[in-house]
Tab-separated table of C-alpha atoms and ligand atoms in Angstrom:
chain	number	residue	atom	x	y	z
A	19	UNK	CA	-0.490	24.680	142.462
A	20	UNK	CA	0.001	22.287	139.159
A	21	UNK	CA	2.574	19.495	138.957
A	22	UNK	CA	3.382	16.480	137.134
A	23	UNK	CA	2.076	13.292	138.602
A	24	UNK	CA	4.770	11.134	140.128
A	25	UNK	CA	5.637	8.221	138.055
A	26	UNK	CA	6.561	5.873	140.219
A	27	UNK	CA	4.297	6.718	142.929
A	28	UNK	CA	1.169	6.285	140.998
A	29	UNK	CA	2.870	2.249	139.782
A	30	UNK	CA	3.158	1.566	143.184
A	31	UNK	CA	0.139	2.123	144.362
A	32	UNK	CA	-2.215	0.503	141.702
A	33	UNK	CA	-0.078	-2.823	141.259
A	34	UNK	CA	1.799	-3.344	144.251
A	35	UNK	CA	-1.320	-5.193	146.107
A	36	UNK	CA	-1.856	-7.358	143.038
A	37	UNK	CA	1.464	-9.008	142.615
A	38	UNK	CA	2.629	-11.847	143.624
A	39	UNK	CA	6.291	-11.530	143.663
A	40	UNK	CA	7.194	-7.678	144.855
A	41	UNK	CA	10.854	-7.166	142.746
A	42	UNK	CA	9.581	-3.266	142.582
A	43	UNK	CA	10.125	-2.675	146.211
A	44	UNK	CA	12.953	-0.173	146.653
A	45	UNK	CA	13.293	-1.406	150.979
A	46	UNK	CA	15.537	-4.215	151.774
A	47	UNK	CA	13.268	-6.331	153.065
A	48	UNK	CA	11.225	-4.724	156.275
A	49	UNK	CA	11.519	-5.805	159.767
A	50	UNK	CA	8.462	-6.746	161.806
A	51	UNK	CA	8.765	-4.587	165.207
A	52	UNK	CA	9.125	-8.005	166.813
A	53	UNK	CA	12.497	-8.223	164.903
A	54	UNK	CA	13.037	-4.971	165.653
A	55	UNK	CA	13.008	-4.964	169.659
A	56	UNK	CA	14.376	-8.723	169.454
A	57	UNK	CA	17.651	-7.182	167.886
A	58	UNK	CA	17.829	-4.579	170.596
A	59	UNK	CA	17.437	-7.283	173.008
A	60	UNK	CA	14.098	-5.049	174.616
A	61	UNK	CA	11.118	-7.061	176.388
A	62	UNK	CA	9.577	-4.460	178.291
A	63	UNK	CA	8.300	-2.444	175.557
A	64	UNK	CA	4.876	-2.179	177.091
A	65	UNK	CA	6.910	-0.385	180.103
A	66	UNK	CA	8.009	1.927	177.773
A	67	UNK	CA	5.210	3.062	175.820
A	68	UNK	CA	2.620	3.049	178.580
A	69	UNK	CA	3.389	5.939	180.233
A	70	UNK	CA	4.507	7.950	177.181
A	71	UNK	CA	1.333	10.908	177.147
A	72	UNK	CA	0.537	11.368	173.125
A	73	UNK	CA	1.339	14.490	173.029
A	74	UNK	CA	3.342	16.367	169.392
A	75	UNK	CA	6.485	15.399	171.148
A	76	UNK	CA	9.913	17.471	170.766
A	77	UNK	CA	8.874	20.313	167.682
A	78	UNK	CA	11.929	19.917	165.473
A	79	UNK	CA	12.278	15.756	166.853
A	80	UNK	CA	13.394	14.400	169.891
A	81	UNK	CA	16.809	15.598	171.605
A	82	UNK	CA	17.264	11.718	171.794
A	83	UNK	CA	17.031	10.839	167.671
A	84	UNK	CA	18.089	13.882	166.692
A	85	UNK	CA	21.644	12.877	168.193
A	86	UNK	CA	21.572	9.511	166.642
A	87	UNK	CA	21.083	10.947	163.303
A	88	UNK	CA	23.773	13.094	163.445
A	89	UNK	CA	26.771	10.342	164.264
A	90	UNK	CA	25.539	8.938	160.746
A	91	UNK	CA	27.568	12.266	159.431
A	92	UNK	CA	31.266	12.851	160.329
A	93	UNK	CA	30.723	16.657	161.545
A	94	UNK	CA	26.995	17.112	162.057
A	95	UNK	CA	25.159	18.328	165.405
A	96	UNK	CA	22.051	17.954	166.861
A	97	UNK	CA	21.191	21.539	165.386
A	98	UNK	CA	21.881	20.867	162.146
A	99	UNK	CA	19.542	18.593	162.470
A	100	UNK	CA	15.258	17.975	161.799
A	101	UNK	CA	12.827	15.558	161.705
A	102	UNK	CA	10.319	15.171	158.671
A	103	UNK	CA	7.820	12.632	156.943
A	104	UNK	CA	10.053	10.326	155.698
A	105	UNK	CA	12.929	11.668	152.856
A	106	UNK	CA	10.216	12.753	151.142
A	107	UNK	CA	8.826	15.362	153.758
A	108	UNK	CA	12.437	15.741	153.749
A	109	UNK	CA	13.088	16.441	149.720
A	110	UNK	CA	9.618	18.565	149.670
A	111	UNK	CA	10.087	20.603	152.479
A	112	UNK	CA	14.294	22.093	151.210
A	113	UNK	CA	12.689	22.215	147.591
A	114	UNK	CA	9.999	24.980	148.693
A	115	UNK	CA	12.524	26.225	151.351
A	116	UNK	CA	14.930	26.835	148.599
A	117	UNK	CA	13.694	27.231	145.410
A	118	UNK	CA	11.951	30.308	143.805
A	119	UNK	CA	9.916	30.980	139.791
A	120	UNK	CA	13.126	32.055	137.671
A	121	UNK	CA	16.258	29.922	139.762
A	122	UNK	CA	18.129	28.106	138.028
A	123	UNK	CA	17.793	24.226	139.821
A	124	UNK	CA	19.958	21.294	138.178
A	125	UNK	CA	18.597	17.538	138.709
A	126	UNK	CA	20.001	14.966	137.619
A	127	UNK	CA	18.138	11.740	135.706
A	128	UNK	CA	17.122	9.027	136.256
A	129	UNK	CA	16.051	10.003	140.053
A	130	UNK	CA	13.654	9.959	142.154
A	131	UNK	CA	10.982	12.545	140.331
A	132	UNK	CA	10.448	15.161	143.256
A	133	UNK	CA	13.958	16.865	142.140
A	134	UNK	CA	12.691	17.799	138.883
A	135	UNK	CA	9.008	17.569	138.851
A	136	UNK	CA	8.623	19.893	142.624
A	137	UNK	CA	11.289	22.602	140.984
A	138	UNK	CA	9.350	22.472	137.215
A	139	UNK	CA	6.111	22.797	139.457
A	140	UNK	CA	7.542	26.032	141.403
A	141	UNK	CA	8.156	27.444	137.806
A	142	UNK	CA	12.191	26.904	138.304
A	143	UNK	CA	14.726	26.561	135.789
A	144	UNK	CA	15.135	23.775	135.879
A	145	UNK	CA	17.903	22.021	134.107
A	146	UNK	CA	17.778	17.751	133.746
A	147	UNK	CA	22.139	16.615	133.661
A	148	UNK	CA	20.757	13.299	132.151
A	149	UNK	CA	22.772	10.020	133.415
A	150	UNK	CA	23.902	7.881	131.214
A	151	UNK	CA	25.998	4.190	130.724
A	152	UNK	CA	28.734	6.235	129.006
A	153	UNK	CA	29.074	7.761	132.312
A	154	UNK	CA	28.153	4.347	134.517
A	155	UNK	CA	25.386	6.549	135.838
A	156	UNK	CA	27.848	8.741	136.930
A	157	UNK	CA	26.753	13.368	136.557
A	158	UNK	CA	28.723	13.935	133.497
A	159	UNK	CA	31.486	16.761	134.778
A	160	UNK	CA	32.117	18.703	132.235
A	161	UNK	CA	27.779	18.553	131.293
A	162	UNK	CA	27.090	19.829	134.535
A	163	UNK	CA	29.728	22.284	134.629
A	164	UNK	CA	27.796	24.178	131.246
A	165	UNK	CA	24.504	23.988	132.911
A	166	UNK	CA	25.764	25.243	136.627
A	167	UNK	CA	25.652	28.803	135.572
A	168	UNK	CA	26.822	31.640	138.209
A	169	UNK	CA	23.982	31.876	140.698
A	170	UNK	CA	22.128	28.493	140.370
A	171	UNK	CA	20.577	27.814	143.501
A	172	UNK	CA	20.894	24.010	143.386
A	173	UNK	CA	22.030	21.084	141.984
A	174	UNK	CA	19.718	17.874	143.250
A	175	UNK	CA	21.628	14.762	143.095
A	176	UNK	CA	20.581	11.353	144.978
A	177	UNK	CA	23.771	8.879	146.163
A	178	UNK	CA	23.423	6.007	145.957
A	179	UNK	CA	21.137	6.131	142.976
A	180	UNK	CA	17.721	5.328	142.365
A	181	UNK	CA	17.623	3.312	140.363
A	182	UNK	CA	20.277	2.267	138.988
A	183	UNK	CA	22.661	1.909	142.167
A	184	UNK	CA	25.550	4.054	140.917
A	185	UNK	CA	27.600	5.380	143.390
A	186	UNK	CA	29.661	8.196	143.668
A	187	UNK	CA	32.620	8.491	146.090
A	188	UNK	CA	33.707	10.937	148.717
A	189	UNK	CA	36.050	12.377	145.251
A	190	UNK	CA	33.655	12.153	143.024
A	191	UNK	CA	31.643	14.206	145.606
A	192	UNK	CA	34.057	16.671	145.863
A	193	UNK	CA	33.773	17.485	142.312
A	194	UNK	CA	30.277	18.208	142.835
A	195	UNK	CA	31.043	20.627	145.140
A	196	UNK	CA	33.680	22.156	142.990
A	197	UNK	CA	31.562	23.596	140.295
A	198	UNK	CA	28.747	24.121	143.502
A	199	UNK	CA	30.586	26.460	144.953
A	200	UNK	CA	31.913	28.413	141.644
A	201	UNK	CA	28.684	28.939	140.726
A	202	UNK	CA	26.906	29.961	144.871
A	203	UNK	CA	24.470	26.389	144.964
A	204	UNK	CA	23.751	24.731	147.281
A	205	UNK	CA	23.597	20.868	146.655
A	206	UNK	CA	21.209	18.704	147.990
A	207	UNK	CA	21.896	14.834	148.104
A	208	UNK	CA	18.821	12.725	149.015
A	209	UNK	CA	20.721	10.027	150.512
A	210	UNK	CA	18.733	7.819	152.123
A	211	UNK	CA	19.648	4.601	150.956
A	212	UNK	CA	23.364	5.320	152.507
A	213	UNK	CA	24.674	2.149	154.324
A	214	UNK	CA	24.201	-0.309	151.004
A	215	UNK	CA	27.119	0.211	149.622
A	216	UNK	CA	28.523	-3.325	148.829
A	217	UNK	CA	31.605	-3.166	149.766
A	218	UNK	CA	32.997	-1.765	153.414
A	219	UNK	CA	31.814	-2.581	156.996
A	220	UNK	CA	29.404	0.264	157.208
A	221	UNK	CA	29.041	0.132	153.652
A	222	UNK	CA	28.241	3.871	153.805
A	223	UNK	CA	29.731	7.051	151.656
A	224	UNK	CA	31.109	10.630	152.771
A	225	UNK	CA	27.647	12.389	152.729
A	226	UNK	CA	27.426	15.964	151.352
A	227	UNK	CA	26.922	17.995	155.058
A	228	UNK	CA	29.953	17.035	155.518
A	229	UNK	CA	31.673	17.890	152.167
A	230	UNK	CA	30.600	21.384	151.309
A	231	UNK	CA	29.105	24.526	153.535
A	232	UNK	CA	25.947	24.860	151.445
A	233	UNK	CA	25.442	20.438	151.290
A	234	UNK	CA	22.039	19.357	152.466
A	235	UNK	CA	21.922	15.860	152.775
A	236	UNK	CA	18.282	13.913	153.119
A	237	UNK	CA	17.933	10.338	154.893
A	238	UNK	CA	15.055	8.365	156.578
A	239	UNK	CA	14.575	4.936	158.568
A	240	UNK	CA	12.612	3.468	155.178
A	241	UNK	CA	14.989	1.726	152.928
A	242	UNK	CA	18.878	1.019	154.953
A	243	UNK	CA	16.562	0.393	158.321
A	244	UNK	CA	13.857	-1.487	156.760
A	245	UNK	CA	11.306	0.664	158.540
A	246	UNK	CA	9.416	2.241	155.929
A	247	UNK	CA	6.157	2.305	158.304
A	248	UNK	CA	8.131	4.518	160.448
A	249	UNK	CA	7.856	7.837	158.160
A	250	UNK	CA	10.852	8.995	159.761
A	251	UNK	CA	12.611	10.973	157.721
A	252	UNK	CA	15.328	14.159	158.812
A	253	UNK	CA	17.475	16.874	156.673
A	254	UNK	CA	21.379	17.241	158.099
A	255	UNK	CA	22.857	20.618	156.934
A	256	UNK	CA	23.855	23.689	157.850
A	257	UNK	CA	21.580	25.591	160.609
A	258	UNK	CA	20.790	28.274	158.827
A	259	UNK	CA	18.974	25.727	155.715
A	260	UNK	CA	17.585	24.119	159.101
A	261	UNK	CA	15.930	27.295	160.889
A	262	UNK	CA	14.739	27.888	156.856
A	263	UNK	CA	13.372	24.763	157.067
A	264	UNK	CA	11.600	24.672	159.728
A	265	UNK	CA	9.307	28.381	158.902
A	266	UNK	CA	8.177	25.997	156.347
A	267	UNK	CA	7.605	22.912	158.467
A	268	UNK	CA	5.610	24.811	160.758
A	269	UNK	CA	3.429	25.338	158.222
A	270	UNK	CA	2.863	21.135	156.783
A	271	UNK	CA	4.301	19.000	159.638
A	272	UNK	CA	4.257	20.049	163.034
A	273	UNK	CA	6.054	17.008	164.968
A	274	UNK	CA	7.042	14.021	163.381
A	275	UNK	CA	4.686	11.520	166.156
A	276	UNK	CA	6.130	10.723	168.847
A	277	UNK	CA	5.932	6.355	168.367
A	278	UNK	CA	7.792	7.086	165.484
A	279	UNK	CA	10.972	9.017	166.874
A	280	UNK	CA	11.339	6.988	169.364
A	281	UNK	CA	11.313	3.393	167.518
A	282	UNK	CA	13.521	5.568	165.299
A	283	UNK	CA	15.943	5.972	168.347
A	284	UNK	CA	15.401	2.364	169.085
A	285	UNK	CA	17.031	1.517	165.660
A	286	UNK	CA	19.863	3.651	165.727
A	287	UNK	CA	20.822	2.934	169.216
A	288	UNK	CA	21.185	-0.828	167.355
A	289	UNK	CA	22.035	0.230	164.085
A	290	UNK	CA	25.028	-2.229	163.754
A	291	UNK	CA	23.253	-4.828	163.891
A	292	UNK	CA	20.546	-4.067	161.113
A	293	UNK	CA	23.278	-2.518	158.668
A	294	UNK	CA	24.681	-5.685	159.101
A	295	UNK	CA	21.282	-7.788	157.872
A	296	UNK	CA	21.032	-5.137	155.374
A	297	UNK	CA	24.023	-6.412	153.880
A	298	UNK	CA	23.767	-9.261	153.792
A	299	UNK	CA	20.350	-9.170	151.967
A	300	UNK	CA	21.753	-7.048	149.544
A	301	UNK	CA	25.381	-8.918	149.008
A	302	UNK	CA	23.473	-11.672	148.887
A	303	UNK	CA	21.129	-10.693	146.608
A	304	UNK	CA	23.211	-8.410	144.036
A	305	UNK	CA	25.550	-11.978	143.756
A	306	UNK	CA	22.458	-14.346	142.418
A	307	UNK	CA	20.577	-11.283	140.151
A	308	UNK	CA	24.311	-10.524	138.661
A	309	UNK	CA	24.533	-14.462	137.768
A	310	UNK	CA	21.217	-13.958	136.049
A	311	UNK	CA	22.076	-10.798	134.360
A	312	UNK	CA	25.130	-12.305	132.596
A	313	UNK	CA	22.494	-15.811	131.546
A	314	UNK	CA	19.737	-13.550	130.208
A	315	UNK	CA	20.949	-12.484	126.161
A	316	UNK	CA	17.687	-10.032	125.927
A	317	UNK	CA	19.017	-8.107	129.615
A	318	UNK	CA	21.798	-6.006	130.038
A	319	UNK	CA	22.862	-3.619	133.114
A	320	UNK	CA	25.757	-1.284	134.477
A	321	UNK	CA	26.279	-3.289	137.431
A	322	UNK	CA	25.232	-1.305	140.826
A	323	UNK	CA	27.508	-0.716	143.713
A	324	UNK	CA	25.023	0.301	145.880
A	325	UNK	CA	21.585	0.619	146.889
A	326	UNK	CA	18.734	-1.786	146.444
A	327	UNK	CA	17.657	-1.358	142.709
A	328	UNK	CA	19.405	-1.904	139.128
A	329	UNK	CA	18.165	-0.249	135.382
A	330	UNK	CA	18.009	-3.117	133.410
A	331	UNK	CA	17.872	-2.825	129.086
A	332	UNK	CA	15.981	-5.398	127.506
A	333	UNK	CA	15.877	-5.876	123.899
A	334	UNK	CA	11.992	-6.543	122.996
A	335	UNK	CA	10.193	-4.410	120.524
A	336	UNK	CA	7.793	-3.491	123.633
A	337	UNK	CA	6.832	-0.941	125.629
A	338	UNK	CA	8.171	-1.338	129.244
A	339	UNK	CA	4.701	-0.371	130.794
A	340	UNK	CA	3.452	-3.707	128.494
A	341	UNK	CA	6.386	-5.568	129.709
A	342	UNK	CA	5.613	-4.683	133.149
A	343	UNK	CA	1.749	-5.553	132.574
A	344	UNK	CA	2.426	-8.317	130.557
A	345	UNK	CA	4.654	-9.410	133.377
A	346	UNK	CA	2.619	-8.639	136.319
A	347	UNK	CA	-0.124	-10.555	134.442
A	348	UNK	CA	1.523	-13.784	133.347
A	349	UNK	CA	3.695	-14.170	136.204
A	350	UNK	CA	3.006	-12.466	139.377
A	351	UNK	CA	6.156	-10.796	139.003
A	352	UNK	CA	6.418	-6.830	139.604
A	353	UNK	CA	8.932	-5.026	138.098
A	354	UNK	CA	8.883	-1.276	137.344
A	355	UNK	CA	9.159	-0.015	133.936
A	356	UNK	CA	11.560	2.758	132.713
A	357	UNK	CA	8.258	4.914	131.414
A	358	UNK	CA	7.433	6.054	135.725
A	359	UNK	CA	10.795	7.289	135.763
A	360	UNK	CA	10.946	9.192	132.369
A	361	UNK	CA	13.795	6.419	131.537
A	362	UNK	CA	11.529	4.594	128.401
A	363	UNK	CA	13.610	1.039	127.118
A	364	UNK	CA	14.767	0.110	130.648
A	365	UNK	CA	12.990	-1.636	133.288
A	366	UNK	CA	13.588	-1.645	137.253
A	367	UNK	CA	14.313	-4.314	139.440
A	368	UNK	CA	14.219	-4.004	143.701
A	369	UNK	CA	16.452	-7.155	144.342
A	370	UNK	CA	15.694	-6.924	148.462
A	371	UNK	CA	12.983	-7.983	148.487
A	372	UNK	CA	13.907	-11.272	150.065
A	373	UNK	CA	16.045	-14.180	148.747
A	374	UNK	CA	13.502	-16.335	148.410
A	375	UNK	CA	11.272	-14.197	146.475
A	376	UNK	CA	14.095	-12.842	144.429
A	377	UNK	CA	14.733	-16.575	143.458
A	378	UNK	CA	11.423	-17.506	142.431
A	379	UNK	CA	10.545	-13.906	140.663
A	380	UNK	CA	13.845	-14.582	138.082
A	381	UNK	CA	13.432	-17.758	137.150
A	382	UNK	CA	9.248	-16.384	136.196
A	383	UNK	CA	10.995	-14.045	134.633
A	384	UNK	CA	13.418	-15.774	132.596
A	385	UNK	CA	10.163	-17.752	131.384
A	386	UNK	CA	8.195	-14.718	130.340
A	387	UNK	CA	11.006	-13.555	129.149
A	388	UNK	CA	11.883	-16.922	126.773
A	389	UNK	CA	7.852	-16.607	125.254
A	390	UNK	CA	8.260	-13.188	124.595
A	391	UNK	CA	11.245	-13.510	123.083
A	392	UNK	CA	9.471	-16.222	120.280
A	393	UNK	CA	6.345	-14.381	119.634
A	394	UNK	CA	8.651	-11.613	118.801
A	395	UNK	CA	11.281	-13.375	116.205
B	410	LIG	C1	15.500	8.464	146.240
B	410	LIG	C2	14.240	8.355	146.861
B	410	LIG	N1	13.887	9.477	147.595
B	410	LIG	C3	13.278	9.687	148.956
B	410	LIG	C4	12.359	8.072	148.622
B	410	LIG	C5	10.948	8.674	149.747
B	410	LIG	O1	11.426	7.831	150.962
B	410	LIG	P1	10.980	7.413	152.427
B	410	LIG	O2	10.447	6.037	152.658
B	410	LIG	O3	11.828	7.707	153.405
B	410	LIG	O4	9.587	9.199	152.193
B	410	LIG	C6	12.409	7.179	148.508
B	410	LIG	C7	11.650	6.035	148.165
B	410	LIG	O5	11.788	5.479	146.978
B	410	LIG	C8	13.626	7.101	147.160
B	410	LIG	O6	13.812	6.332	146.466
């Protein structure tokens, strides 16, 4: 099967280990094992782990963990949840399960590239719904109506959105549900950043699995819960869909590691503490970034409402890749070029990798911008 190269993943693989200040990171600053256990008040981890026999474990994910994941939703039960190798595994499984050659799939752009490149690789009639500043990076509903012709198989959205940080609220999602219902489409909503809203005590917006009988939500421990190293994600959706996914999952997953499952369960049993920490980081850091953007004449944006990233427009006559490579070489700061996500003319910043990293990184980017502007003048 031929498939396009995954722009962002290639960029991260190539440069992540070479940078000094990582402003390309999309996780809320990752936790150490010690920090997680400390938050959970666990001081007998060895006693918990030593008797564990390392089998494949419970194939669809432990009952303990699937119940905890179901609790993140309004209407989902354990039977509506299956664990996967990260949200990346969850998304791939959903596309693979639902999409066939010739099917119409509508995907927003920008988003995580899986959502349009996998359907394209399957030979689906993949329609791109461009998110623009005009609608503050929310899907244009009239345009979606035109694209979602009768018989459309799948509409893929991403809420909160990576890279723009835009957020569809419940009412907006319900409008998308109406459009999908009219044409009979499934909706896959990649909700890997759910729980990082700038407002609200829980910081969580409604989930598509709770709003639509053909709604599928994917999520993981990576971003909001700061535990990407667990490689633990999930799909939440109608039981029939979970069964259909399981047919494919048997071929490429078997199960998710027992240790990953165990630590994810510990984390979700303490989700309020983790969410509190995440909100402190995301909210403090977005305020810092916002001040910086206001003071930078060459940078403009639509300020994020959620997530961990922002899309910055820059006013310099160079490509985004050249910008990012020069920035990295001169200052040690890593951004992600818009070209890696089919958004030339933009830069993506991940602003939740620790306050000190952000402050120092932005200071260096300011100096870089001043020098680049004087060279361009
Ligand atoms: C929108 C989106 N979906 C999925 C993923 C994959 O996340 P995970 O680490 O859970 O596989 C990412 C990672 O950057 C992402 O940004």
